[in-house]
Structures are given as C-alpha cells and as structure tokens.
PDB file of C-alpha atoms in Angstrom:
ATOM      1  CA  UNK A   1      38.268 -19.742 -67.792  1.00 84.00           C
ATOM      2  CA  UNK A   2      35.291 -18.323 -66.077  1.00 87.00           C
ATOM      3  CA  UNK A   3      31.380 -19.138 -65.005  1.00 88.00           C
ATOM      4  CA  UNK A   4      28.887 -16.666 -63.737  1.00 89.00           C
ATOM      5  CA  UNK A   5      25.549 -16.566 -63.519  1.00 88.00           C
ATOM      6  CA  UNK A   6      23.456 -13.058 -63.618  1.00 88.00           C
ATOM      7  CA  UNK A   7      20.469 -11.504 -63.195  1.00 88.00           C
ATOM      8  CA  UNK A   8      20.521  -9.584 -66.559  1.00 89.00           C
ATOM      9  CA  UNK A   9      17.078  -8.399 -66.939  1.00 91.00           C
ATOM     10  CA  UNK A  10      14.311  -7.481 -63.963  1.00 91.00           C
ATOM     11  CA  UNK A  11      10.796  -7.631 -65.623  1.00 94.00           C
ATOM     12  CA  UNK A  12       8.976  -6.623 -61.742  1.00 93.00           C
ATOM     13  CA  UNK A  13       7.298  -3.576 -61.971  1.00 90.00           C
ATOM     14  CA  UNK A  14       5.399  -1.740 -59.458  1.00 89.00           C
ATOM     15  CA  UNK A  15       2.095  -2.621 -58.126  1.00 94.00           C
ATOM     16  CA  UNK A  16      -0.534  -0.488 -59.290  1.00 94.00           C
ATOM     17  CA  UNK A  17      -4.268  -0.061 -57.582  1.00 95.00           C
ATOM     18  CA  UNK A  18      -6.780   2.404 -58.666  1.00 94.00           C
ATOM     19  CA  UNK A  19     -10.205   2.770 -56.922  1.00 93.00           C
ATOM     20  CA  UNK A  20     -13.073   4.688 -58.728  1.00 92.00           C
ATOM     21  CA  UNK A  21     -16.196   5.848 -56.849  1.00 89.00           C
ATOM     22  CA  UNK A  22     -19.734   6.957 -57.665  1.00 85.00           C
ATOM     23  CA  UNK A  23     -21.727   8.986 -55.415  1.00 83.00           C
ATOM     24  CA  UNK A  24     -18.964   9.017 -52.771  1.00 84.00           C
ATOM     25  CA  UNK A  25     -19.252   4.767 -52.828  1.00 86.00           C
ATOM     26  CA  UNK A  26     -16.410   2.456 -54.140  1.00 87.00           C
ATOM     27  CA  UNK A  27     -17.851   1.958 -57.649  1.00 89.00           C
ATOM     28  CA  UNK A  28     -14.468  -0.293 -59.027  1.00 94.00           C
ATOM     29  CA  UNK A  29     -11.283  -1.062 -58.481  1.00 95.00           C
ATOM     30  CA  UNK A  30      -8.167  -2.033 -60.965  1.00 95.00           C
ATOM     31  CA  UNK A  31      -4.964  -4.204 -60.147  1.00 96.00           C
ATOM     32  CA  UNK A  32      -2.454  -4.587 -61.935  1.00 97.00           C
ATOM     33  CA  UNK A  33       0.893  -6.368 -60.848  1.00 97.00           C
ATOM     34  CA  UNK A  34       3.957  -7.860 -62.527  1.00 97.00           C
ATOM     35  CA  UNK A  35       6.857  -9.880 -61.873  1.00 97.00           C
ATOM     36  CA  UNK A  36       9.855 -11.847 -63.085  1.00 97.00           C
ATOM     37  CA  UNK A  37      13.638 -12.103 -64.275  1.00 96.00           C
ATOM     38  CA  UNK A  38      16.059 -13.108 -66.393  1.00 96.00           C
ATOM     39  CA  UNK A  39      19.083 -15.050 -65.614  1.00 95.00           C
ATOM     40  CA  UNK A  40      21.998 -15.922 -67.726  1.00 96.00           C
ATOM     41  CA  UNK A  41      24.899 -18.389 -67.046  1.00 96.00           C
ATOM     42  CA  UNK A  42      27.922 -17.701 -68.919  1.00 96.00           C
ATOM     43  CA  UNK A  43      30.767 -19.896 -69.630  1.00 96.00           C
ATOM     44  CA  UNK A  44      34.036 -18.178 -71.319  1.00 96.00           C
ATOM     45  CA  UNK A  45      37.596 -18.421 -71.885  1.00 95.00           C
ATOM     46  CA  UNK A  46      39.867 -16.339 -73.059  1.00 94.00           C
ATOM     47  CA  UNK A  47      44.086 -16.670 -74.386  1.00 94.00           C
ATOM     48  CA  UNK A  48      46.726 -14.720 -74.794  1.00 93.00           C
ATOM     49  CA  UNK A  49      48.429 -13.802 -78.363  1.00 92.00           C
ATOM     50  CA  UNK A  50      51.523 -12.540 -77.576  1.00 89.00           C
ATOM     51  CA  UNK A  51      52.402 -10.029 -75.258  1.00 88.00           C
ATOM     52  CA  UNK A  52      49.976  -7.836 -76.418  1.00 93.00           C
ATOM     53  CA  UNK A  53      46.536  -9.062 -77.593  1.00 96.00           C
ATOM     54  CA  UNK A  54      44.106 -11.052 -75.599  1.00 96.00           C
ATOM     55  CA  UNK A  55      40.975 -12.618 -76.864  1.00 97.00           C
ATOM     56  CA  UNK A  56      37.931 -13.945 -75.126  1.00 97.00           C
ATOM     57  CA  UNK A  57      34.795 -16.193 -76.459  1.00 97.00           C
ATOM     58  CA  UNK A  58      32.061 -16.782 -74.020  1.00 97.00           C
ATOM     59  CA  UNK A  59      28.716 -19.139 -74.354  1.00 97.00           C
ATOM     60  CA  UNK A  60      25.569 -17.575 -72.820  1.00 97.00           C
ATOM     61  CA  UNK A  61      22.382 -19.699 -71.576  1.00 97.00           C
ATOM     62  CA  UNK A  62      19.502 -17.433 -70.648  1.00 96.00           C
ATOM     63  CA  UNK A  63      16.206 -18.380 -68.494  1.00 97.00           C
ATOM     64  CA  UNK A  64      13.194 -17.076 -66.751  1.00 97.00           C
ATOM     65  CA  UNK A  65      10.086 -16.124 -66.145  1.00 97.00           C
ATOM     66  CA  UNK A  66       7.239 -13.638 -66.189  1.00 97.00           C
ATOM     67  CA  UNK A  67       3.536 -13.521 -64.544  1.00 97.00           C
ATOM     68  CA  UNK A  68       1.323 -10.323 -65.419  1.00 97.00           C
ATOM     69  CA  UNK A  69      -2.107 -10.037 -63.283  1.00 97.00           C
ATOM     70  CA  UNK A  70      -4.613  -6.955 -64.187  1.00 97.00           C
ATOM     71  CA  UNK A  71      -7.658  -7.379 -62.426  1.00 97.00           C
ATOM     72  CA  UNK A  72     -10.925  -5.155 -63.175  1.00 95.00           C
ATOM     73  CA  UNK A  73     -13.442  -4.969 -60.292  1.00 95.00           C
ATOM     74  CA  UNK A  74     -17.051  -3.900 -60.641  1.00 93.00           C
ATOM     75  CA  UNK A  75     -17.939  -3.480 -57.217  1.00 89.00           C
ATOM     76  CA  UNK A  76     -21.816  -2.454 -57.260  1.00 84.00           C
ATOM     77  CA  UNK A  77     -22.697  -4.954 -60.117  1.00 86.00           C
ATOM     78  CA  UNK A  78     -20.567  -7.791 -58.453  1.00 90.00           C
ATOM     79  CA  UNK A  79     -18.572  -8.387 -61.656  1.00 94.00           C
ATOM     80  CA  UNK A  80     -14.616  -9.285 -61.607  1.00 96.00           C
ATOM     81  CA  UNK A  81     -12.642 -10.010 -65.037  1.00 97.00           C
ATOM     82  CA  UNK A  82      -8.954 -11.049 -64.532  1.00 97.00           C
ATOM     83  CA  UNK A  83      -6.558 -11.680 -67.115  1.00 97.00           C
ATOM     84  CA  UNK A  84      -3.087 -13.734 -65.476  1.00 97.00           C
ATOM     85  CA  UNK A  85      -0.455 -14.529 -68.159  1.00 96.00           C
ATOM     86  CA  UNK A  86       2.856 -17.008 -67.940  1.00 97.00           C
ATOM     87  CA  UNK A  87       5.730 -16.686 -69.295  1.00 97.00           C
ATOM     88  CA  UNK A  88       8.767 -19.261 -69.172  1.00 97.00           C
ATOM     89  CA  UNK A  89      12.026 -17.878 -71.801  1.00 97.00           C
ATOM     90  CA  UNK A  90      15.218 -19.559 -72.877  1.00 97.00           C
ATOM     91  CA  UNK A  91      17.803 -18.681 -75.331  1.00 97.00           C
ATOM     92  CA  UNK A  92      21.113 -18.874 -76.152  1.00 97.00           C
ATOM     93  CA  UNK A  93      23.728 -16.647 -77.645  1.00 97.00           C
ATOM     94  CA  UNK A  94      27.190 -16.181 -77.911  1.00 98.00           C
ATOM     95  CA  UNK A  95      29.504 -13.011 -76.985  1.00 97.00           C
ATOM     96  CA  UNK A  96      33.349 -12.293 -77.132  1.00 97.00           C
ATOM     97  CA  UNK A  97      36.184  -9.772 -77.555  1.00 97.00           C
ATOM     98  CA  UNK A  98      39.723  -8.561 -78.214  1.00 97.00           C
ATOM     99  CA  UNK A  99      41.953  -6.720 -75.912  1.00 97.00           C
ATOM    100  CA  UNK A 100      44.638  -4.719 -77.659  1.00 97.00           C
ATOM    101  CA  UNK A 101      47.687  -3.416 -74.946  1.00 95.00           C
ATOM    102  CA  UNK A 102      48.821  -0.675 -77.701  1.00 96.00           C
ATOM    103  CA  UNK A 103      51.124   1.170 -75.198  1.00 95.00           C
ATOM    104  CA  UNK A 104      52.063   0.333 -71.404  1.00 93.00           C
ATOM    105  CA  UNK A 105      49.175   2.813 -70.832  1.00 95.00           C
ATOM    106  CA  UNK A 106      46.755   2.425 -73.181  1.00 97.00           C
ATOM    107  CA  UNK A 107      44.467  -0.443 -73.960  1.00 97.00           C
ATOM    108  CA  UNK A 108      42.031  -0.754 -77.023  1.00 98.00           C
ATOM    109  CA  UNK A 109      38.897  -3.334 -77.335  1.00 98.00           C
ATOM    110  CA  UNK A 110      36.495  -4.635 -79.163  1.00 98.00           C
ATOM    111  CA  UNK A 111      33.154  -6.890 -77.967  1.00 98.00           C
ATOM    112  CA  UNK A 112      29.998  -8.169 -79.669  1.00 98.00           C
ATOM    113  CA  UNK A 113      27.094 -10.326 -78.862  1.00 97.00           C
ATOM    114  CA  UNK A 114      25.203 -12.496 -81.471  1.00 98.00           C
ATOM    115  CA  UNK A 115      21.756 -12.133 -82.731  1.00 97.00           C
ATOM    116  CA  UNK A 116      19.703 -14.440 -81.155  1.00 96.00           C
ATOM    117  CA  UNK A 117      15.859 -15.575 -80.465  1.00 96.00           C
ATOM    118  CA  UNK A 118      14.627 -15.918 -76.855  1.00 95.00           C
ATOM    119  CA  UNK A 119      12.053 -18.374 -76.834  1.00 96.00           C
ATOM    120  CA  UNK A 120       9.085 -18.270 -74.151  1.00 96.00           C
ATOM    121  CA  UNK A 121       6.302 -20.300 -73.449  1.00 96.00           C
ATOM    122  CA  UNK A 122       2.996 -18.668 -72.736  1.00 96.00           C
ATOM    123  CA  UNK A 123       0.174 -19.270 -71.084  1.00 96.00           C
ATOM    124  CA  UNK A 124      -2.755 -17.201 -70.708  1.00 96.00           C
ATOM    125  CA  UNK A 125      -5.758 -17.124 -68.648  1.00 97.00           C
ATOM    126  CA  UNK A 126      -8.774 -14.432 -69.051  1.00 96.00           C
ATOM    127  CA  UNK A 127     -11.864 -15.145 -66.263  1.00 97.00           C
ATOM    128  CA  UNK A 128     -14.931 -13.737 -66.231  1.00 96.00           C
ATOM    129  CA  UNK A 129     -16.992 -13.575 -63.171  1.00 96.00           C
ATOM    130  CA  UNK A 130     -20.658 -13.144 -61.723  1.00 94.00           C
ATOM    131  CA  UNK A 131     -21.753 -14.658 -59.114  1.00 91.00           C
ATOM    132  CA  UNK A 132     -25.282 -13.024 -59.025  1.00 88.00           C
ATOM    133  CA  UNK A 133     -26.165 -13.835 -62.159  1.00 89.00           C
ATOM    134  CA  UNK A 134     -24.557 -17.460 -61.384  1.00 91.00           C
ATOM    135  CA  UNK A 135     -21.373 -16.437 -64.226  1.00 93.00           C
ATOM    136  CA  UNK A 136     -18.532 -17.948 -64.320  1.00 95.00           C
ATOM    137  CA  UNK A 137     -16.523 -18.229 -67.313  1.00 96.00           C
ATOM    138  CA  UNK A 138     -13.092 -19.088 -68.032  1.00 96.00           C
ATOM    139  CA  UNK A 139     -10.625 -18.688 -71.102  1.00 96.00           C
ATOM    140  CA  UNK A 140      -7.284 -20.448 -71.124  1.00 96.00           C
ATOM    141  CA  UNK A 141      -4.936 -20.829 -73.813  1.00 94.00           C
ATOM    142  CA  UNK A 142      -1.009 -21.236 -74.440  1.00 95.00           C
ATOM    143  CA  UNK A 143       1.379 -20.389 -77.485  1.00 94.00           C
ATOM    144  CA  UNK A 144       5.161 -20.864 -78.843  1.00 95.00           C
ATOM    145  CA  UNK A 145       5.995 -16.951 -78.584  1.00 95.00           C
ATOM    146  CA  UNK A 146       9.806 -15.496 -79.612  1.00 95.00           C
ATOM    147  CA  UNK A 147      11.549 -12.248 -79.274  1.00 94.00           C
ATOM    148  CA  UNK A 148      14.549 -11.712 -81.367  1.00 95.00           C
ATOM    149  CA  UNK A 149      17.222  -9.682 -80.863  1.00 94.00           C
ATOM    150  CA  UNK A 150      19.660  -7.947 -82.094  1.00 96.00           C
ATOM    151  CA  UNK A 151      23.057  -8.236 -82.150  1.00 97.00           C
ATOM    152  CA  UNK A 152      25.324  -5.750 -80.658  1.00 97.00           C
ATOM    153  CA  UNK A 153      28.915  -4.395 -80.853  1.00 98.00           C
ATOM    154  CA  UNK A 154      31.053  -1.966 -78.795  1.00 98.00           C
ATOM    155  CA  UNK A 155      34.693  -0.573 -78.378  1.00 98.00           C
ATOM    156  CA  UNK A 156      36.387   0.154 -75.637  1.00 98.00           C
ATOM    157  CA  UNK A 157      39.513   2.349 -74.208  1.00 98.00           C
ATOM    158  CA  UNK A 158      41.205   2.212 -70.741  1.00 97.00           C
ATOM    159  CA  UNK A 159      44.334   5.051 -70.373  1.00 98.00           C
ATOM    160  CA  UNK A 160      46.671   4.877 -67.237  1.00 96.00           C
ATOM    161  CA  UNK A 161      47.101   8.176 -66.350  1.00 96.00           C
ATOM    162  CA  UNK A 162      49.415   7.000 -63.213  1.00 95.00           C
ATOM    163  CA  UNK A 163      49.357   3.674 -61.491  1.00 92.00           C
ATOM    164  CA  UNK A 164      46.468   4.501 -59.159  1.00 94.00           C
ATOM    165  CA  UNK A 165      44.807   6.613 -61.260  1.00 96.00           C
ATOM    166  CA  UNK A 166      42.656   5.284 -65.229  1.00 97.00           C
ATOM    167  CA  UNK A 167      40.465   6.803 -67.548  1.00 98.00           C
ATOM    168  CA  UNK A 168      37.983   4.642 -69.407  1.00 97.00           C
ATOM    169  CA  UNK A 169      35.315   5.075 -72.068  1.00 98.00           C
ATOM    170  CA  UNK A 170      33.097   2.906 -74.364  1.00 97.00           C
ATOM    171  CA  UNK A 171      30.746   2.952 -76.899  1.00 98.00           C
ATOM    172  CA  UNK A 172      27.994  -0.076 -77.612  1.00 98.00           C
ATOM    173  CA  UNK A 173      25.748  -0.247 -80.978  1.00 98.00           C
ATOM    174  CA  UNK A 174      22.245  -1.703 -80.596  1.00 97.00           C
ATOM    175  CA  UNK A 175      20.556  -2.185 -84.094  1.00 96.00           C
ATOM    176  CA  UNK A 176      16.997  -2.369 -82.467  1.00 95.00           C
ATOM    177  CA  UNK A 177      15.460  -2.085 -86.612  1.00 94.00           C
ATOM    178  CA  UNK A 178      16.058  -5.891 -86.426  1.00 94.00           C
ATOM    179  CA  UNK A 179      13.987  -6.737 -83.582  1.00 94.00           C
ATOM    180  CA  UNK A 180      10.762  -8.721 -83.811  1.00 93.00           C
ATOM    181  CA  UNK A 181       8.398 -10.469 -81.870  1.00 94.00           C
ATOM    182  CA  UNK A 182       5.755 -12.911 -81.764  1.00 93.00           C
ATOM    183  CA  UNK A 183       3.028 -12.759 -79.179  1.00 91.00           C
ATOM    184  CA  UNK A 184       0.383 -15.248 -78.761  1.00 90.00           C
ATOM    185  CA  UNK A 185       0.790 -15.388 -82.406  1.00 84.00           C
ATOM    186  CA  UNK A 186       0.404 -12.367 -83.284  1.00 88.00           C
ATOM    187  CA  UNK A 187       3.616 -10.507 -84.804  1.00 88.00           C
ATOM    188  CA  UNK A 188       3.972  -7.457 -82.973  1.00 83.00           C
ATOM    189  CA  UNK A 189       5.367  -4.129 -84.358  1.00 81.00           C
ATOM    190  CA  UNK A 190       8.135  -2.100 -83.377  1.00 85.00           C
ATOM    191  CA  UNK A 191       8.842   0.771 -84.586  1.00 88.00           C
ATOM    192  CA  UNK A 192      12.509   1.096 -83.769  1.00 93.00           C
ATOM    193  CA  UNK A 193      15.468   2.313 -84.773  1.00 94.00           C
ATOM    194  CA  UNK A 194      19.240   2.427 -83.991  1.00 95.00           C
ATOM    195  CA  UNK A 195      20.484   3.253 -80.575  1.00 96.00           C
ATOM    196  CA  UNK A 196      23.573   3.437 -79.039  1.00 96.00           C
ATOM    197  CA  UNK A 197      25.370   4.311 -75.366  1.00 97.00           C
ATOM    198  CA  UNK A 198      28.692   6.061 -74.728  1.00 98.00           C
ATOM    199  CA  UNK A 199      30.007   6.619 -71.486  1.00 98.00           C
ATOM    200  CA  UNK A 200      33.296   7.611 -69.902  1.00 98.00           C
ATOM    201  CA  UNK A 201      34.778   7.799 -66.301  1.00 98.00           C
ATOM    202  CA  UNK A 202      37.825   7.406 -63.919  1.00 98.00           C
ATOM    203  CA  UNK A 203      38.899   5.453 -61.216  1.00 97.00           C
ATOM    204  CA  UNK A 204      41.150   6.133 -58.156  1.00 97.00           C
ATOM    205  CA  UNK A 205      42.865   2.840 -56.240  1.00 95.00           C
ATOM    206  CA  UNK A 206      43.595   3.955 -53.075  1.00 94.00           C
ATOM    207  CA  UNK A 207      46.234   1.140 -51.072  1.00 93.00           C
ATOM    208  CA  UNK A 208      44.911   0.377 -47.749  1.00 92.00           C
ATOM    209  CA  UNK A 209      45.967  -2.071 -45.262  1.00 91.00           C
ATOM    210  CA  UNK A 210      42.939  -4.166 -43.665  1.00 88.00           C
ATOM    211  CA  UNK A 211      43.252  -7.279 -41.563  1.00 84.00           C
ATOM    212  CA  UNK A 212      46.980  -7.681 -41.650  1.00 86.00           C
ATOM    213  CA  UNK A 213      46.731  -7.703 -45.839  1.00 89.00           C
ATOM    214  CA  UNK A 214      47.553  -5.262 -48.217  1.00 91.00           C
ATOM    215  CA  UNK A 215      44.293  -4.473 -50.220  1.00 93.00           C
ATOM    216  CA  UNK A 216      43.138  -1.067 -52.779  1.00 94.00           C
ATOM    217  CA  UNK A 217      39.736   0.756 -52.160  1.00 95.00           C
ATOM    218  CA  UNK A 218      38.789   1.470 -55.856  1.00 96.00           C
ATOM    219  CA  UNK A 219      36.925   5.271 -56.224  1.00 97.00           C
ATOM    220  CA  UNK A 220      34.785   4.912 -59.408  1.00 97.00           C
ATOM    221  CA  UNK A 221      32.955   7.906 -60.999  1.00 97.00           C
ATOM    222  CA  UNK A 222      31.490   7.843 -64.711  1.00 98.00           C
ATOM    223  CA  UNK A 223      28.997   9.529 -67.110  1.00 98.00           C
ATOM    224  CA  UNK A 224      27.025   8.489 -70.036  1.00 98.00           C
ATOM    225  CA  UNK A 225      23.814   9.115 -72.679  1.00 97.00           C
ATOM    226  CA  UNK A 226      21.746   6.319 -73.205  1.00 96.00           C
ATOM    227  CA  UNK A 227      20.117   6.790 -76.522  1.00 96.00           C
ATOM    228  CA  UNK A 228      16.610   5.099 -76.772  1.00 94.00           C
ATOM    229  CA  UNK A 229      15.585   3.174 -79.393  1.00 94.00           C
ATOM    230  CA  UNK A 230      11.861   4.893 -80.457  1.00 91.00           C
ATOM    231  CA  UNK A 231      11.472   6.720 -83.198  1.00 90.00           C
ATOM    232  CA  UNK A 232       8.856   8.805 -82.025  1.00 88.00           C
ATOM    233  CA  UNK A 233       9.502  10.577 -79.479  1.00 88.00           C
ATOM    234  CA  UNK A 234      13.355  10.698 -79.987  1.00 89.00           C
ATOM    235  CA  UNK A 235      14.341  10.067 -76.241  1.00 93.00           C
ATOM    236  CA  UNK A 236      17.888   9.915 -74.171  1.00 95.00           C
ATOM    237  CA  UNK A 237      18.968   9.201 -70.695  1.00 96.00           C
ATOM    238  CA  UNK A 238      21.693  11.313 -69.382  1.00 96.00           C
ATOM    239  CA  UNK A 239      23.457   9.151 -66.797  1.00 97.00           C
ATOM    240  CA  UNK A 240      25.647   9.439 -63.849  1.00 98.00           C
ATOM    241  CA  UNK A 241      27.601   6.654 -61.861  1.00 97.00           C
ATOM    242  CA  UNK A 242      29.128   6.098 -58.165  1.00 97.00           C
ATOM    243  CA  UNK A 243      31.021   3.045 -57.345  1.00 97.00           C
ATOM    244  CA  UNK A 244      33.704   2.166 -55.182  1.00 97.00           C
ATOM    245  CA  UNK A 245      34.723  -1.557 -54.296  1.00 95.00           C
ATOM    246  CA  UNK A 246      37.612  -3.975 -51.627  1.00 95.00           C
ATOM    247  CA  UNK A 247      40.212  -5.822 -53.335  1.00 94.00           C
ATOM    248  CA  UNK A 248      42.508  -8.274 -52.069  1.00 92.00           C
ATOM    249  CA  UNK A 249      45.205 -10.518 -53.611  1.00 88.00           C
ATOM    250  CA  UNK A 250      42.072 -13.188 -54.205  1.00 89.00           C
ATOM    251  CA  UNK A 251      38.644 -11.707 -53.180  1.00 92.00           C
ATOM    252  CA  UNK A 252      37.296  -8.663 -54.942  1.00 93.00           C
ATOM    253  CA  UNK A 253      33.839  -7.207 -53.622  1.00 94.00           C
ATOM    254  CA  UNK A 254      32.818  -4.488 -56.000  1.00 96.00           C
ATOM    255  CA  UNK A 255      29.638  -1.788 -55.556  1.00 96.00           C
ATOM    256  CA  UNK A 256      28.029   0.489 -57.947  1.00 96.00           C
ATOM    257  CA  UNK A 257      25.045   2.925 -58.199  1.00 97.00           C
ATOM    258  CA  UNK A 258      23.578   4.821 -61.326  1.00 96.00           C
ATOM    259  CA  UNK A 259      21.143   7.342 -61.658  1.00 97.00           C
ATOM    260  CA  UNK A 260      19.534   8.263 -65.134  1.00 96.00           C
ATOM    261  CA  UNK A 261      17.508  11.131 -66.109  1.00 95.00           C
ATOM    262  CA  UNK A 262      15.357  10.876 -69.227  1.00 94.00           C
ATOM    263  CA  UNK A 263      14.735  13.757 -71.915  1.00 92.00           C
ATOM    264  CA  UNK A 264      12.948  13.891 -75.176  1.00 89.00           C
ATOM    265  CA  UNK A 265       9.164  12.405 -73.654  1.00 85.00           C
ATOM    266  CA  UNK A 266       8.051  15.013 -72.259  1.00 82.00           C
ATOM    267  CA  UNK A 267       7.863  12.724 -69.087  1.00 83.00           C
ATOM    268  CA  UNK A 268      10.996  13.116 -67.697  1.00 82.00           C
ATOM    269  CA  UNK A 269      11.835   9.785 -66.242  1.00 89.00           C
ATOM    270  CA  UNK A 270      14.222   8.692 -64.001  1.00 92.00           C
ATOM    271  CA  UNK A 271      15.573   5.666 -62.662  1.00 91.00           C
ATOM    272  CA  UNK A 272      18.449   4.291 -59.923  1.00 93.00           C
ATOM    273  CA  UNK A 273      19.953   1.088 -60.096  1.00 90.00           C
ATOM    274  CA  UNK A 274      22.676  -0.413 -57.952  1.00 91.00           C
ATOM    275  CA  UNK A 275      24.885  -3.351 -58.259  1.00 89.00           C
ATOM    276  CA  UNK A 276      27.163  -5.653 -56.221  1.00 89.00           C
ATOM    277  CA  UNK A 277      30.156  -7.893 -57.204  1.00 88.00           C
ATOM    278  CA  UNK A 278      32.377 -10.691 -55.807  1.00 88.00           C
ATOM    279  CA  UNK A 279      34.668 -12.139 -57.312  1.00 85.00           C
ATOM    280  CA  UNK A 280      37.571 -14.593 -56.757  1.00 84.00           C
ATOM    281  CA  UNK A 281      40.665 -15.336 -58.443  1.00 81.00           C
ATOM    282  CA  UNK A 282      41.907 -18.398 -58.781  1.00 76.00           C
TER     283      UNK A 282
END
C-alpha cells in the first residue's frame, strides 16, 4: 500500500519583457508571464504471486492550475490591451504493472497508464484601455475546455551484476496521434505522431556507516533519447542523468539531476531538471 502526492507537470515559464523605441523614446512595451502546476495524488497497492511475480494497480487524481498574462503597451498613444486567462484542471486515470523476478539477477516489467481526459475550467479576460480618449473596455468569458491523453505503456529490465552493483533500462510508448483538445471551444489541432523514450544506466551502493547505523550511498548514472512527438520538424533530446541518494533501514532521501540536449529544430534546446525524494518504509 502506498500514497504520494507529486508535482507531475510545471506549466511556469519564464518572464518575458520586450521594450520597442522610436526616435530613441520608449515607443511600447510587451509582457508576457505564466504560471502554474500540476499535482497528482496516487493511491496503489500491489501483491505478490508467488515467489516470483509481483503486481501493482494504482488510482491517480490530478489537479491544478494555470494563469497566462500578455500585456501590450502603447506608450506614446496611452493605449494598454491585456489578455489574463484561468485555468483550473482535474482528471483521473489509472496506472499499474507487473514485476517478473526471471533469475536471482534479473528482473523483467511491464507498466501502463490509461487514456484519460483532463478537464479544466477556463476563464478568460481580454481589456482594452484608453484613458485619453476616456476607453475602457472589457471582455470576459469562461468555457468547459478538455485535453485528452493518451495512454502509455513501457517495459522495463533491472540486471544484478554483483550485490552493490545493477544495470537498468526501459522503454515507454506515447501514442501522441490520439491526443485532442478543446480550447475555449474551439478543437485544436495537433499534428502528432508516435514518440517514445529509452534510457539505460547503473547504479553503485556504496555501505557507509552514519550516526551509529548502517546505511548505502547509492551512485546513479544513466542515459537516454527522448523522441518528440512533432511531425515536422522530427526532433530528439539526447539525455544524461546524475543521481546519488542516503538510505537507511526506514528513511530513504533520494537526489537526481538531468540534462537534455535537443536536435532536429534547428534550435538546439536544452533543459536541466532536478529532483528530490523521501521516502519511508513502513
């Protein structure tokens, strides 16, 4: 049995201000600024078949938010339009998995995630203002919007090379042809297709003694390819991972970083993420 709650998707993005001139004066100015999350609580359990084969279900309730502010600003002519839009999702969907033990060293699984809709109420507000010309006008509105997705699937293998020392790999499946979405009404086209993410890495457990206790510092390094879902351009991350983590008999505090490194654009993107992890068995 098991509960966690997440942070599983990060919708802030940075704040961007642009300032045009004219004649070596501040002619306008644009904002824009974004912000919001999404946070899932999971409740699972899993049983034992045997000696050999585990399985796990787990239910998944997702909410949050999303507020988007671009902001023009005439300067000379004393004009400002702003357009501020709400968003407030839920959803629900359901994941799980086997765990095969095929040889004291080797373990095989399989995961998946369900298809499901998140839901999000929107609001919208678009302003329009003057305040020499004695303007002010203001344009609300609000709409059921919905973003399906896909379902996904994945296999797994973990090989003990020695008792300090594993290799691990997977592979995930993301059918992004199915997704769809409604906003403000208005369906709004995708034009995706099938992507999918392999990875593979190894980690080192070295045994430490801390505090009077016996604990294992966990090395974790790990590589991967993140295929994107457009069409056009085709597009990949190649990706590279750092971890290392504390465990005792009952706490476990876990830390990882990731750096990606996009190709296919012509943009080359990048990106670093890091994560942290405690967990306690009871």
């Amino acid at each position: 049995f098991a509960l966690t709650a997440a942070l599983s998707e990060i919708y802030d993005r940075p704040k961007v201000f642009v300032e045009s001139t004219y004649a070596g004066s501040p002619y306008s100015t644009l904002l824009f600024d974004q912000s919001g999350f999404l946070r899932t609580i999971n409740l699972a359990v899993a049983r034992g078949i045997g000696r050999s084969i585990q399985v796990g279900l787990g239910l998944n309730f997702a909410r949050g938010e999303l507020e988007r502010t671009v902001e023009d600003d005439y300067i000379q002519d004393g004009i400002t339009i702003s357009h501020r839009i709400s968003q407030d999702f839920s959803g629900f969907f359901i994941n799980g998995g086997i765990l095969v033990r095929v040889t004291n060293r080797l373990d095989l699984a399989a995961v998946f995630r369900t298809a499901y809709d998140k839901k999000a109420e929107s609001g919208s507000s678009l302003r329009y203002r003057a305040p020499a010309a004695g303007t002010d006008i203001l344009i609300e509105g609000s709409s059921d919007d919905l973003y399906r997705q896909p379902w996904t699937a994945g296999l797994g293998a973990k090989y003990e090379v020695t008792p300090r020392f594993r290799l691990l790999g997977d592979l995930i499946y993301f059918p992004w042809q199915k997704y769809k979405a409604t906003y403000f009404g208005e369906s709004e086209r995708r034009d995706f297709g099938p992507a999918f993410k392999a990875a593979a890495g190894g980690e080192y457990a070295v045994p430490i003694r801390i505090f009077k206790k016996d604990a294992s510092l966990p090395i974790r390094f790990g590589l991967g390819y993140d295929r994107q879902p457009m069409r056009h351009p085709r597009s990949a991350y190649a990706l590279i991972s750092l971890g290392a983590g504390l465990h005792f008999r009952t706490i476990r505090l876990d830390f990882g970083s990731q750096y990606g490194r996009e190709s296919g654009s012509g943009r080359g993107l990048d990106f670093v993420r890091a994560s942290f992890c405690l967990g306690l068995l009871l």
